[in-house]
Coordinates of C-alpha atoms and ligand atoms in Angstrom, one line a residue:
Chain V
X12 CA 0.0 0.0 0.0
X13 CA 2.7 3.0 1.2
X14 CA 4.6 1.4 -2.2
X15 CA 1.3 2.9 -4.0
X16 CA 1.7 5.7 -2.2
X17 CA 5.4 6.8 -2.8
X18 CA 5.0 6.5 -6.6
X19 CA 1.9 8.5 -6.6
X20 CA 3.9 10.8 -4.5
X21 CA 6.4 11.2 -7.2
X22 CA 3.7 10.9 -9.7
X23 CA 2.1 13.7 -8.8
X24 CA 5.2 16.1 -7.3
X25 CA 2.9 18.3 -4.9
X26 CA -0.5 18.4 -7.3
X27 CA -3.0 17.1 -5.3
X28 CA -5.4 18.1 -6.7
X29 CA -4.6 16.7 -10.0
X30 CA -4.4 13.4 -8.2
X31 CA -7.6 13.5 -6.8
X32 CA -8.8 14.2 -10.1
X33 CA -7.2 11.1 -11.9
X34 CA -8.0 8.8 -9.0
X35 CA -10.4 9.7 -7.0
X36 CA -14.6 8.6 -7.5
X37 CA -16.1 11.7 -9.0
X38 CA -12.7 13.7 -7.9
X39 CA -12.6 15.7 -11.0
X40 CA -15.5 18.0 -10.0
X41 CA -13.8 19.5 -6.7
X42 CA -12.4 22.4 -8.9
X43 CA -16.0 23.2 -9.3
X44 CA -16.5 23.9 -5.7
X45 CA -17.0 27.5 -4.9
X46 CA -16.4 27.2 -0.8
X47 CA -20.3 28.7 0.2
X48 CA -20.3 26.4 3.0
X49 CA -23.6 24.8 2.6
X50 CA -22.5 21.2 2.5
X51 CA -20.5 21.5 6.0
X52 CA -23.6 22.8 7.7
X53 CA -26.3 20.7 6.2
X54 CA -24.0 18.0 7.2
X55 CA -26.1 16.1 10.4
X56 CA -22.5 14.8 12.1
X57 CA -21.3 17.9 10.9
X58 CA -20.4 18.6 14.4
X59 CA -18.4 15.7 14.9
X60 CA -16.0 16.6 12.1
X61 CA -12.5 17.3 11.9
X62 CA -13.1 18.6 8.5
X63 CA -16.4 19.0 6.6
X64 CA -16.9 18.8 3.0
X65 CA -15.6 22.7 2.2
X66 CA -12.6 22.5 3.8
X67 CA -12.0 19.6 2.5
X68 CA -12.3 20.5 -1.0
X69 CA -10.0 23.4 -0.1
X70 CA -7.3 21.7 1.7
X71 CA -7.3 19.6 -1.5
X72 CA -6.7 22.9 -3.5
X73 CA -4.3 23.6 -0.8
X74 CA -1.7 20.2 -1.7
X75 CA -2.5 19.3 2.1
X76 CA -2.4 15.5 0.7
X77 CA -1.4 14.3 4.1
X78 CA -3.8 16.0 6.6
X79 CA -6.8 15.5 3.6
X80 CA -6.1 11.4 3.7
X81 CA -5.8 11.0 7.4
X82 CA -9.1 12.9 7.7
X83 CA -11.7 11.7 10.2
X84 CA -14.1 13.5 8.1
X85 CA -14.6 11.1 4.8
X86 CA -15.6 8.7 7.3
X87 CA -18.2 10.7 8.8
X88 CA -20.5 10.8 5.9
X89 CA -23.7 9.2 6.9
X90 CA -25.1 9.2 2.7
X91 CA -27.6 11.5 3.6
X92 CA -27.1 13.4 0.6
X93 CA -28.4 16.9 1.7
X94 CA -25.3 18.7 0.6
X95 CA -25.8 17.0 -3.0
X96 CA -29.5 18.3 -3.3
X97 CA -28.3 22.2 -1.5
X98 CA -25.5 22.4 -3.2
X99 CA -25.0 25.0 -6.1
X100 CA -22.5 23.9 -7.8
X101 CA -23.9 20.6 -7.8
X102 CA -21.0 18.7 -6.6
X103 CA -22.1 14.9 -6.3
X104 CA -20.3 15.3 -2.7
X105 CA -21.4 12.0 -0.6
X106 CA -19.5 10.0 -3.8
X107 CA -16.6 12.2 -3.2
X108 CA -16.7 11.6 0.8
X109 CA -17.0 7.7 -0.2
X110 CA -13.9 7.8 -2.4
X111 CA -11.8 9.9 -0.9
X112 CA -12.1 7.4 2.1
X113 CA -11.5 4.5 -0.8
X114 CA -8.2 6.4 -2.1
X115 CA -6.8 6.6 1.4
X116 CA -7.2 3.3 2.7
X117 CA -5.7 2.5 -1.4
X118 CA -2.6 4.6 -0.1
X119 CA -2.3 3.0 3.4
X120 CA -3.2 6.8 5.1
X121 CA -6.4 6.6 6.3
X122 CA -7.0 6.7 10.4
X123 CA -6.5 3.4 11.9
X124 CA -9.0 2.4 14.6
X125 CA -11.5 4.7 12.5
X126 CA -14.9 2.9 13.6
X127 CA -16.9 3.6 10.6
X128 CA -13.8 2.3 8.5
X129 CA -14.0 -0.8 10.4
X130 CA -17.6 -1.0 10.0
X131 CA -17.5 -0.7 6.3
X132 CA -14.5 -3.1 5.9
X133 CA -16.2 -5.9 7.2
X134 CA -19.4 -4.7 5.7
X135 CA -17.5 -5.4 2.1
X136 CA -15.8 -8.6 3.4
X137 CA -19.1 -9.7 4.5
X138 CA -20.6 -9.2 1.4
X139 CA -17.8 -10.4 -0.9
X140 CA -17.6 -13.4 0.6
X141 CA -21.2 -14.8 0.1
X142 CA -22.5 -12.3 -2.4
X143 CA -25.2 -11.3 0.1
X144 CA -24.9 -9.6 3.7
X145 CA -25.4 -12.0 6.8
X146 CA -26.5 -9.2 9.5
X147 CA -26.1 -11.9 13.0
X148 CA -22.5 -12.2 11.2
X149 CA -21.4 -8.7 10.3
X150 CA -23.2 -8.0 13.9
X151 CA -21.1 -9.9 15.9
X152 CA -17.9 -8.8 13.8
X153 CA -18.8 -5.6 14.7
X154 CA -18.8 -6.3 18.4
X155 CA -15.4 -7.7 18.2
X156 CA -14.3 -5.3 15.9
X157 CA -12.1 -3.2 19.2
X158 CA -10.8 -6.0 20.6
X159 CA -12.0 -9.4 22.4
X160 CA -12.8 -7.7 26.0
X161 CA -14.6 -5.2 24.1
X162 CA -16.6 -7.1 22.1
X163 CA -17.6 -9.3 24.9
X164 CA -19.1 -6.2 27.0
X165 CA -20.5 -4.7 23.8
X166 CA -22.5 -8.1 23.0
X167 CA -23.9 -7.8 26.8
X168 CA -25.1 -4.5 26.7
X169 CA -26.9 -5.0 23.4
X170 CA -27.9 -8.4 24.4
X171 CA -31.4 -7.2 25.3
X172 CA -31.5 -5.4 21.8
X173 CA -30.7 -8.7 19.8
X174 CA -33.4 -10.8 21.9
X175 CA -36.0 -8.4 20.9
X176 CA -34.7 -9.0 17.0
X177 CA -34.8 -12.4 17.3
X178 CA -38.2 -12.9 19.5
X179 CA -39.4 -10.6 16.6
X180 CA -37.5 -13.1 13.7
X181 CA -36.0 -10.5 12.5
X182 CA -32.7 -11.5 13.8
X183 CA -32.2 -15.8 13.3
X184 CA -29.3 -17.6 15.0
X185 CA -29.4 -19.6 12.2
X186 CA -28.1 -17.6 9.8
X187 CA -24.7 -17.5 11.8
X188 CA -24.1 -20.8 10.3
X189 CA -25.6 -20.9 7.1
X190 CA -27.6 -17.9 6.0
X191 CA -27.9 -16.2 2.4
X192 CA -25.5 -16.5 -0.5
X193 CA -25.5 -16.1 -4.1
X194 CA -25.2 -19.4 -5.9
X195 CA -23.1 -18.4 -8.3
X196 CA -20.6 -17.3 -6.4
X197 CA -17.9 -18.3 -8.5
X198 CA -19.2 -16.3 -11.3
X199 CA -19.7 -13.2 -8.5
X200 CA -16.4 -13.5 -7.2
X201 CA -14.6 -13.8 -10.5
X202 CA -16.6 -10.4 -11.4
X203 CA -15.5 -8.2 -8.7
X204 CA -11.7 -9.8 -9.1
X205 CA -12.2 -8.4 -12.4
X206 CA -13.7 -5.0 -11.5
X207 CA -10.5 -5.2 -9.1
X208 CA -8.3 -5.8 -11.4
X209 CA -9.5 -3.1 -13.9
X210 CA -9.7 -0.2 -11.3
X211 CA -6.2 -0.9 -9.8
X212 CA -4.7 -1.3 -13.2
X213 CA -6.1 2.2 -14.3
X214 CA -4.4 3.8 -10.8
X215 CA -1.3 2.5 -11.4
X216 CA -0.4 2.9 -15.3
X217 CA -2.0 6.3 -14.8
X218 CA -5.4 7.7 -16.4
X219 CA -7.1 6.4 -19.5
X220 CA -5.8 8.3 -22.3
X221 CA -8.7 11.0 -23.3
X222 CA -9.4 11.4 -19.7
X223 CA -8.2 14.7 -19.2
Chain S
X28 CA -57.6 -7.8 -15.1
X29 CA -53.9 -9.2 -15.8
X30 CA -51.8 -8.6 -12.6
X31 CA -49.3 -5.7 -12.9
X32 CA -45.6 -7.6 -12.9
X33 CA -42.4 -6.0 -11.9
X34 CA -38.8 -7.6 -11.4
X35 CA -38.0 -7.3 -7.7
X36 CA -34.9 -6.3 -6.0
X37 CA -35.9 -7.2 -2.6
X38 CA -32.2 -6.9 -0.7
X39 CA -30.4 -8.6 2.0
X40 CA -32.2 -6.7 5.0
X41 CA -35.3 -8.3 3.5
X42 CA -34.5 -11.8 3.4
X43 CA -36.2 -14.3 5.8
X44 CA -34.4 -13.6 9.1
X45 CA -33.2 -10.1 8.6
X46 CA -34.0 -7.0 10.1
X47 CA -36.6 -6.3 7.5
X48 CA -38.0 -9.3 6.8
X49 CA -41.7 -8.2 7.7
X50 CA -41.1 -5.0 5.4
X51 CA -41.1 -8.3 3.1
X52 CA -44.1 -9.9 4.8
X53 CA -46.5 -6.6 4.7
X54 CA -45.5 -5.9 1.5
X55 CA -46.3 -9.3 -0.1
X56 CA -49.8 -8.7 1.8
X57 CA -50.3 -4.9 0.1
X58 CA -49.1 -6.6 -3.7
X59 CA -51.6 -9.3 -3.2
X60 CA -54.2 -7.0 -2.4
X61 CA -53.7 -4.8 -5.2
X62 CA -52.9 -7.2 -7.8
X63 CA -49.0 -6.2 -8.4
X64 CA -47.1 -9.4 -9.1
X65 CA -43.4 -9.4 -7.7
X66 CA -41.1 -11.3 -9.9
X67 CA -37.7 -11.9 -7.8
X68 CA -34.2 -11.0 -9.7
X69 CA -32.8 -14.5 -10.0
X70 CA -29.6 -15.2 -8.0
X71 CA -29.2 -11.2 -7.0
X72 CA -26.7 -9.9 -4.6
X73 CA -25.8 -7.1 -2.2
X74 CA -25.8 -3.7 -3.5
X75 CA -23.2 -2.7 -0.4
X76 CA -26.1 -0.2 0.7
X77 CA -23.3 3.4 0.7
X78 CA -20.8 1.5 3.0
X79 CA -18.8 -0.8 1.3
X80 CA -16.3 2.4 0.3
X81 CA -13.6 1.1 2.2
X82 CA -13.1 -1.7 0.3
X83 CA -14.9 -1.8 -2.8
X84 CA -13.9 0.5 -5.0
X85 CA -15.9 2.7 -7.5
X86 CA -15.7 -0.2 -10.6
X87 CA -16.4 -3.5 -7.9
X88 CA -19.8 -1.1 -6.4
X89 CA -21.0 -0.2 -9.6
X90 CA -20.7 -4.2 -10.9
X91 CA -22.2 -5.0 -8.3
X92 CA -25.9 -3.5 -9.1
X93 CA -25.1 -3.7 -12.4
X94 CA -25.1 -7.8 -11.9
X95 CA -28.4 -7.8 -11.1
X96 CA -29.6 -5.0 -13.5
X97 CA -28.2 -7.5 -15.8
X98 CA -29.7 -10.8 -14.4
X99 CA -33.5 -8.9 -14.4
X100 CA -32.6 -8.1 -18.2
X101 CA -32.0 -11.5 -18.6
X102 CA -34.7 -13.0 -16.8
X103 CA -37.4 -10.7 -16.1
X104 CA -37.2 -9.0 -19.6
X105 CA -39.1 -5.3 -20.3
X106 CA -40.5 -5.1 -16.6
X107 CA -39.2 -2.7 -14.4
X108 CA -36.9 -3.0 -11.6
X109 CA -38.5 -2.5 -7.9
X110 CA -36.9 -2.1 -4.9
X111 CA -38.6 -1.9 -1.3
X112 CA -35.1 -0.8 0.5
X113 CA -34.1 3.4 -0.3
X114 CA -30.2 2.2 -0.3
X115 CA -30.8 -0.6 -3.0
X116 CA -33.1 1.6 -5.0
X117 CA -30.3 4.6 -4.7
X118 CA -27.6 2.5 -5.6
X119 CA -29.3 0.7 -8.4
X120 CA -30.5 3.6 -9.9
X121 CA -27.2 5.5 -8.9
X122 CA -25.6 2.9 -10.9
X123 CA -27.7 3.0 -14.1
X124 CA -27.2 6.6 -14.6
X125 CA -23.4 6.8 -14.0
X126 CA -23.0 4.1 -16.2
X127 CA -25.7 5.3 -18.9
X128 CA -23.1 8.7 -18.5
X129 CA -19.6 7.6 -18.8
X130 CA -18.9 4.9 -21.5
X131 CA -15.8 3.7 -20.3
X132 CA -17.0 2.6 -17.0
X133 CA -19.8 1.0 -19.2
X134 CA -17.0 -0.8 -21.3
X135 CA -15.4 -1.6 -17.7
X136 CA -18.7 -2.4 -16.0
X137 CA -19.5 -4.8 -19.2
X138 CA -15.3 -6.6 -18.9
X139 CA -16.4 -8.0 -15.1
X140 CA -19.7 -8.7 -16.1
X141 CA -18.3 -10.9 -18.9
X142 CA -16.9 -13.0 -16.0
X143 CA -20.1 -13.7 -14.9
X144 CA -21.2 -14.5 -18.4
X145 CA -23.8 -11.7 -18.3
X146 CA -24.8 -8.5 -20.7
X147 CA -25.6 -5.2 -19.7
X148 CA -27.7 -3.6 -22.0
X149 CA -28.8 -0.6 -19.1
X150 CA -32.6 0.3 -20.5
X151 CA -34.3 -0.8 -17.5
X152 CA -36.5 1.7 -15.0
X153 CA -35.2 1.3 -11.7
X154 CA -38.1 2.4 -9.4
X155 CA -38.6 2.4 -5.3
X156 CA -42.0 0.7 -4.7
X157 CA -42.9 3.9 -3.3
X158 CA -43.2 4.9 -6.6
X159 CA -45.3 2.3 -8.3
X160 CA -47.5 2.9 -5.8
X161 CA -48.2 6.3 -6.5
X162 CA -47.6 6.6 -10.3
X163 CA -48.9 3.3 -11.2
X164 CA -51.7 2.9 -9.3
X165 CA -52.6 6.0 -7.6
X166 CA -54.3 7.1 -4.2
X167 CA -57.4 6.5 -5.5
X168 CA -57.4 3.3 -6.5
X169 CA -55.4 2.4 -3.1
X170 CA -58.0 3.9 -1.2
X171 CA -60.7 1.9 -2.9
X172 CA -59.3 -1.4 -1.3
X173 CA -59.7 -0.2 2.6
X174 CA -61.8 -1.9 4.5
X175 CA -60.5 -1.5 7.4
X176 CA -59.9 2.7 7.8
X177 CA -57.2 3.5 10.3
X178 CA -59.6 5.8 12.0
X179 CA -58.5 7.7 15.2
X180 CA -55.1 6.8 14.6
X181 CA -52.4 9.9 14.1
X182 CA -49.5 9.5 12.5
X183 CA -45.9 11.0 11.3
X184 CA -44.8 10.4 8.0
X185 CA -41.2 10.2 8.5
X186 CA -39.7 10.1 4.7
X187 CA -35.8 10.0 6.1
X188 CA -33.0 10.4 3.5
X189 CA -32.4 7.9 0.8
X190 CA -36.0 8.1 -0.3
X191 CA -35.6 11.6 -1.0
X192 CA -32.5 12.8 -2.1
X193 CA -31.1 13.0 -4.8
X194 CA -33.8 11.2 -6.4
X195 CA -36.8 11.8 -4.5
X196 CA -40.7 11.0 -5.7
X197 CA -40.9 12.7 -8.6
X198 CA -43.6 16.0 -7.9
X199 CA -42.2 16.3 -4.7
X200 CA -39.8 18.5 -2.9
X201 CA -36.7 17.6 -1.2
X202 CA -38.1 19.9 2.1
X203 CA -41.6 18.9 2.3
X204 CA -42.5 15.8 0.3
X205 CA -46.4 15.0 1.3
X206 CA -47.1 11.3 0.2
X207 CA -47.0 9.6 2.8
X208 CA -49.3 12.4 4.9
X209 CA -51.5 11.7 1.3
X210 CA -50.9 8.0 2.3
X211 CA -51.9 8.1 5.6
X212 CA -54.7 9.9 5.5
X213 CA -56.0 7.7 2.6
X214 CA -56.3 4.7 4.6
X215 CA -58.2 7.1 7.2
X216 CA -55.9 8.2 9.5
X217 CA -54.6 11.9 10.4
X218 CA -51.0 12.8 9.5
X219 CA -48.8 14.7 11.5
X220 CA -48.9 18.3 9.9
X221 CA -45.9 19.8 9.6
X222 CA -43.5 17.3 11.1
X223 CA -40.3 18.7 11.6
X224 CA -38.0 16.0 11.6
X225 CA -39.7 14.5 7.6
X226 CA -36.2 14.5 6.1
X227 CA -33.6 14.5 8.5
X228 CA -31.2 12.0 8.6
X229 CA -31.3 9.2 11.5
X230 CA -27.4 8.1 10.9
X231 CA -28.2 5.3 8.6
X232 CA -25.2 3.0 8.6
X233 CA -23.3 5.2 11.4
X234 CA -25.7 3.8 13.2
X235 CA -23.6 1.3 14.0
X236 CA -20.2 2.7 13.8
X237 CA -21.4 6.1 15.8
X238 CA -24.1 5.4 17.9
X239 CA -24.0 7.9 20.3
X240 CA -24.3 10.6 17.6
X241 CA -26.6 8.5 15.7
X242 CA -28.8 8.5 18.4
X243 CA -28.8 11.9 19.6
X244 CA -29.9 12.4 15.7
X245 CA -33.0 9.7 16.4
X246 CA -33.9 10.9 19.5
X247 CA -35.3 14.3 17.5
X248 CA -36.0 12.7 15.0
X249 CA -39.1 10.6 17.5
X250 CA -39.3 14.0 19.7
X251 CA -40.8 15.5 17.5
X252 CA -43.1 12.9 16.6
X253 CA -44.4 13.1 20.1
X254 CA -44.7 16.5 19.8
X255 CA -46.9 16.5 16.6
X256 CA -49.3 14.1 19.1
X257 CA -48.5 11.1 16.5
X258 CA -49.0 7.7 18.1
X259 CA -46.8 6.0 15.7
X260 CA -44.5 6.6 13.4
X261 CA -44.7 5.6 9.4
X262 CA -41.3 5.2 7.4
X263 CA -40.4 3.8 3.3
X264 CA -36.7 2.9 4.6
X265 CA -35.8 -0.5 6.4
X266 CA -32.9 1.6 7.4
X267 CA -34.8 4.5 9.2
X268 CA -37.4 1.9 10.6
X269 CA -34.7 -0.1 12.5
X270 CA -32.8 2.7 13.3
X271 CA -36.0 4.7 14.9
X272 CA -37.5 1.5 16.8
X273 CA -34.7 -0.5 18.1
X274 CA -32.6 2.6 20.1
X275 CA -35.6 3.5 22.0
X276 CA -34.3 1.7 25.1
X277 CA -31.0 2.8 24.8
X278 CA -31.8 5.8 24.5
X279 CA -34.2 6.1 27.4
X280 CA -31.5 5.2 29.4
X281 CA -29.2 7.0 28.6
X282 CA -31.5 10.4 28.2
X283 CA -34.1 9.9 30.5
X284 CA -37.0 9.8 28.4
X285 CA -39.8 7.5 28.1
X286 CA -40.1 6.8 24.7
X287 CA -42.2 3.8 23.8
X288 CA -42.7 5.1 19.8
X289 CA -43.7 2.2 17.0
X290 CA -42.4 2.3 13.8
X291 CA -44.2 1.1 10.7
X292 CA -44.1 0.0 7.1
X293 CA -46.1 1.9 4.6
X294 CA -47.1 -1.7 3.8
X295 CA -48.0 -2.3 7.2
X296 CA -50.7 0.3 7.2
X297 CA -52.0 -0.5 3.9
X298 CA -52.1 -4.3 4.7
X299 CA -54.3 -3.5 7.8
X300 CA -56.4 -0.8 6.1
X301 CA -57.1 -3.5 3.7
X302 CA -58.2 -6.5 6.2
X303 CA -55.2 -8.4 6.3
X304 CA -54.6 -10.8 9.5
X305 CA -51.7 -9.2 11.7
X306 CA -49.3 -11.7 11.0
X307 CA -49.5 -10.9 7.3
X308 CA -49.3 -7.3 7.8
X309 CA -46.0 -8.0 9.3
X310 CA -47.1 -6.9 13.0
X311 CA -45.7 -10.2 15.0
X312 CA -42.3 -7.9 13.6
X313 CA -42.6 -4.9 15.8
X314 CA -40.1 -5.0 18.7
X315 CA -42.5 -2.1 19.8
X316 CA -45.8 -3.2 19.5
X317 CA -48.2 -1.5 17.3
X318 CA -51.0 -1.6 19.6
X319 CA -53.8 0.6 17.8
X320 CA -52.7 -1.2 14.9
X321 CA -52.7 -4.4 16.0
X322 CA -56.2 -4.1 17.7
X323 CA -57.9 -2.6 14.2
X324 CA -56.3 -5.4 12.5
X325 CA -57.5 -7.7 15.4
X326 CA -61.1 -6.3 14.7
X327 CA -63.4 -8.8 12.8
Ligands
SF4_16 S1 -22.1 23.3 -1.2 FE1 -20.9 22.8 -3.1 S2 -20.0 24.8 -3.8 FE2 -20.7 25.0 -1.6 S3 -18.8 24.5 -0.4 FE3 -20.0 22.7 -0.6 S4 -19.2 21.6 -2.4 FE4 -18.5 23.7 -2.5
SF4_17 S1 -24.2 13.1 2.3 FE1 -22.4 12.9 3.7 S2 -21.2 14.8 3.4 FE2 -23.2 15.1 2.5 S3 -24.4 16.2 4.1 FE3 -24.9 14.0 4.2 S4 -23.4 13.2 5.7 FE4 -22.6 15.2 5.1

């Protein structure tokens, strides 16, 4: 990952920018963004941010590559998708949020014990591995997800939560050990390998020609 | 009259055991009722519901709902795509216009798909259920099946995110949409007027990752529900309904209050209104019991 990272370094020699725009989702429309503020305060975790969507897209202006990757903000993007609908530039921001997140976990950056990284890492695993999400599974990977003590006092307290889900069969045991899958999973997995394989290849040998 | 037929998308919080599954069971109820026939994508998968970011990439999210655009092409030819869930109807229809845009992630899209030994062709409607509801059949031919009206029953139509932005029901605006206040009060009931916490956001996935601020985002969110008098709240989004029922204790204890707020299905309301049993309006799913509800329903 940090390999990635050093050649895009020298790739890109300080234009961030640039590189946001070759490689990350939707990245080539944050030149568009006039800094009026609306997306940081429609944000509903806005709050909780280190950086909101503006500053963001102006420390990505800026060349500050570093503090822009190791954000806590991308992460903090719930999908609500008020800034898209307010904003007047019509930036199609959540997608940015969502791959600016991508790009730095790509190049090894983003924060470590992030908890809605976590979550959406084993939300992916989850689903690559069966084709289809197994919620008792991903829930109790999510307990564990800070540690074994953790988890186990996490389960407890939520144990009363997970009765209800299950008196209501909205919640089966069962699926723990079987559950949903796609049946052709070979055929699924082979696809996103390929989809893998595309996207990576088109990061590393640079963008398509034409794509300026 | 031939039954209506659409190619479902029904999602993994649907499946039997999930957190939605009686969003399933209502909805099965409401389609029998108004003679829509639900024809199941073959073999579909996850759509990764705006989380899997932080390891799928853009190319790997897009194939993935362009798998099963491409399986209904293939199986459920010329009908239109439905989903139930906001996040699989977003990121279907996300995915059909970004593709139907850029021609090289097309070409991309159609390399994995290839894998899969499957076609893209991209000319299918992808359409929330919400939808078909209103523009295919219409308020007045859904009020024409109640027989049971939800009379004395007040409720707030809480629309949430997904189901609203960017796409939203077309005729309707991002602030204020109104059909499911038209909704409500066409199976008889009163809707909260002006409910001030329609379209905010109740954390969605963060939900898990962030509860405390997740929470402090649903506790408004079923404030303000009590303060529009509502005895129960009404949502489109599996999403928003799990995320406004199942906190309620937690947050009780952590804030003090006494919430004790159910949370329902569209489909729920309109498979009571329309004389289903309880169990097939999905009711036996409530972690908070629906009691007005349930004792219409349980009316002979
Ligand atoms: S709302 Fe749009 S133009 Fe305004 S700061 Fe945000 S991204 Fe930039
Ligand atoms: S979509 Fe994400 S970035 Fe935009 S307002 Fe909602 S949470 Fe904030």
């Amino acid at each position: 990952m940090s390999e990635n990272n050093n050649e895009m370094i020298e790739r890109y020699r300080g234009n961030f920018l640039r590189e946001v725009e070759d490689n990350v989702e939707e990245g080539e429309w944050v030149k568009m963004c006039m800094q009026c503020g609306v997306c940081s305060g429609s944000c509903p975790l806005g709050p909780h941010w280190d950086f909101g969507p503006q500053t963001l897209f102006m420390m990505i202006r800026a060349g500050k590559r570093d503090e822009v990757l190791a954000a806590e903000g991308p992460w903090m993007c719930t999908s609500c998708y008020n800034c898209i609908v307010r904003c007047p530039r019509e930036l199609p921001i959540t997608h940015i949020m969502h791959g600016l997140a991508h790009y730095a976990v790509r190049m090894g950056l983003a924060p470590k014990n992030q908890p809605t990284r976590k979550f959406s890492d084993l939300f992916w695993k989850n689903l690559k591995a069966d084709g289809r999400v197994n919620e008792l599974r991903l829930g109790i990977s999510l307990y564990f997800m800070h540690g074994f003590v953790d988890g186990i006092k996490t389960a407890l307290k939520k144990a009363p939560l997970g009765l209800g889900m299950v008196r209501t069969k909205r919640m089966n045991p069962m699926e723990f050990f079987g559950g949903h899958k796609v049946r052709d999973r070979k055929g699924f997995h082979r696809m996103l390998e390929k989809a893998e394989e595309i996207e990576s290849a088109r990061i590393e040998k640079g963008p398509r020609p034409g794509a300026e | 009259m031939p039954k209506r037929q659409y190619s479902f998308y029904p999602g993994c919080s649907s499946q039997k055991g999930a957190s939605a599954s009686n969003y399933l069971t209502s909805v099965e109820a409401m389609c029998d009722e108004l003679d829509v026939e639900l024809n199941e994508i073959p073999d579909w998968n996850c759509c990764s519901a705006s989380i899997g970011y932080c390891g799928g990439g853009e190319l790997p999210r897009l194939a993935l709902s362009a798998r099963n655009i491409a399986l209904s092409e293939e199986h459920n030819r010329g009908q239109d795509i439905v989903a139930t869930c906001a996040a699989c109807w977003l990121a279907t229809r996300e995915t059909k216009e970004r593709l139907e845009e850029d021609d090289d992630l097309m070409r991309e899209t159609n390399q994995a798909l290839a894998e899969a030994g499957l076609v893209l062709e991209n000319t299918t409607r992808i359409r929330h259920m919400v939808e078909v509801l209103i523009e295919d059949i219409g308020y007045e031919e859904m009020g024409r099946h109640v027989k049971k009206p939800l009379e004395g029953m007040k409720i707030a139509g809480y629309v949430g995110c997904q189901t609203n932005r960017p796409f939203g029901i077309e005729g309707e605006s991002f602030e204020n949409p109104m059909y499911l206040d038209k909704l409500t009060e066409t199976l008889g009931a009163e809707s909260v007027k002006d409910y001030d916490r329609k379209v905010s956001c109740c954390g969605g996935a963060l939900a898990f990752s962030e509860p405390e601020k997740s929470q402090a985002l649903i506790k408004e969110i079923i404030e303000a529900a009590y303060d529009g008098g509502a005895d129960m709240i009404v949502t489109p989004c599996p999403v928003c309904q799990m995320n406004v029922e199942i906190y309620q204790d937690e947050i009780n204890a952590k804030y003090g209050t006494r919430f004790d707020m159910p949370v329902a299905y569209y489909s729920t309301l309109m498979a009571v209104a329309y004389g289903k049993t309880p169990k097939q309006a999905g009711l036996d799913g409530h972690v908070i019991r629906a009691k007005k509800l349930e004792k219409i329903a349980g009316k002979g």
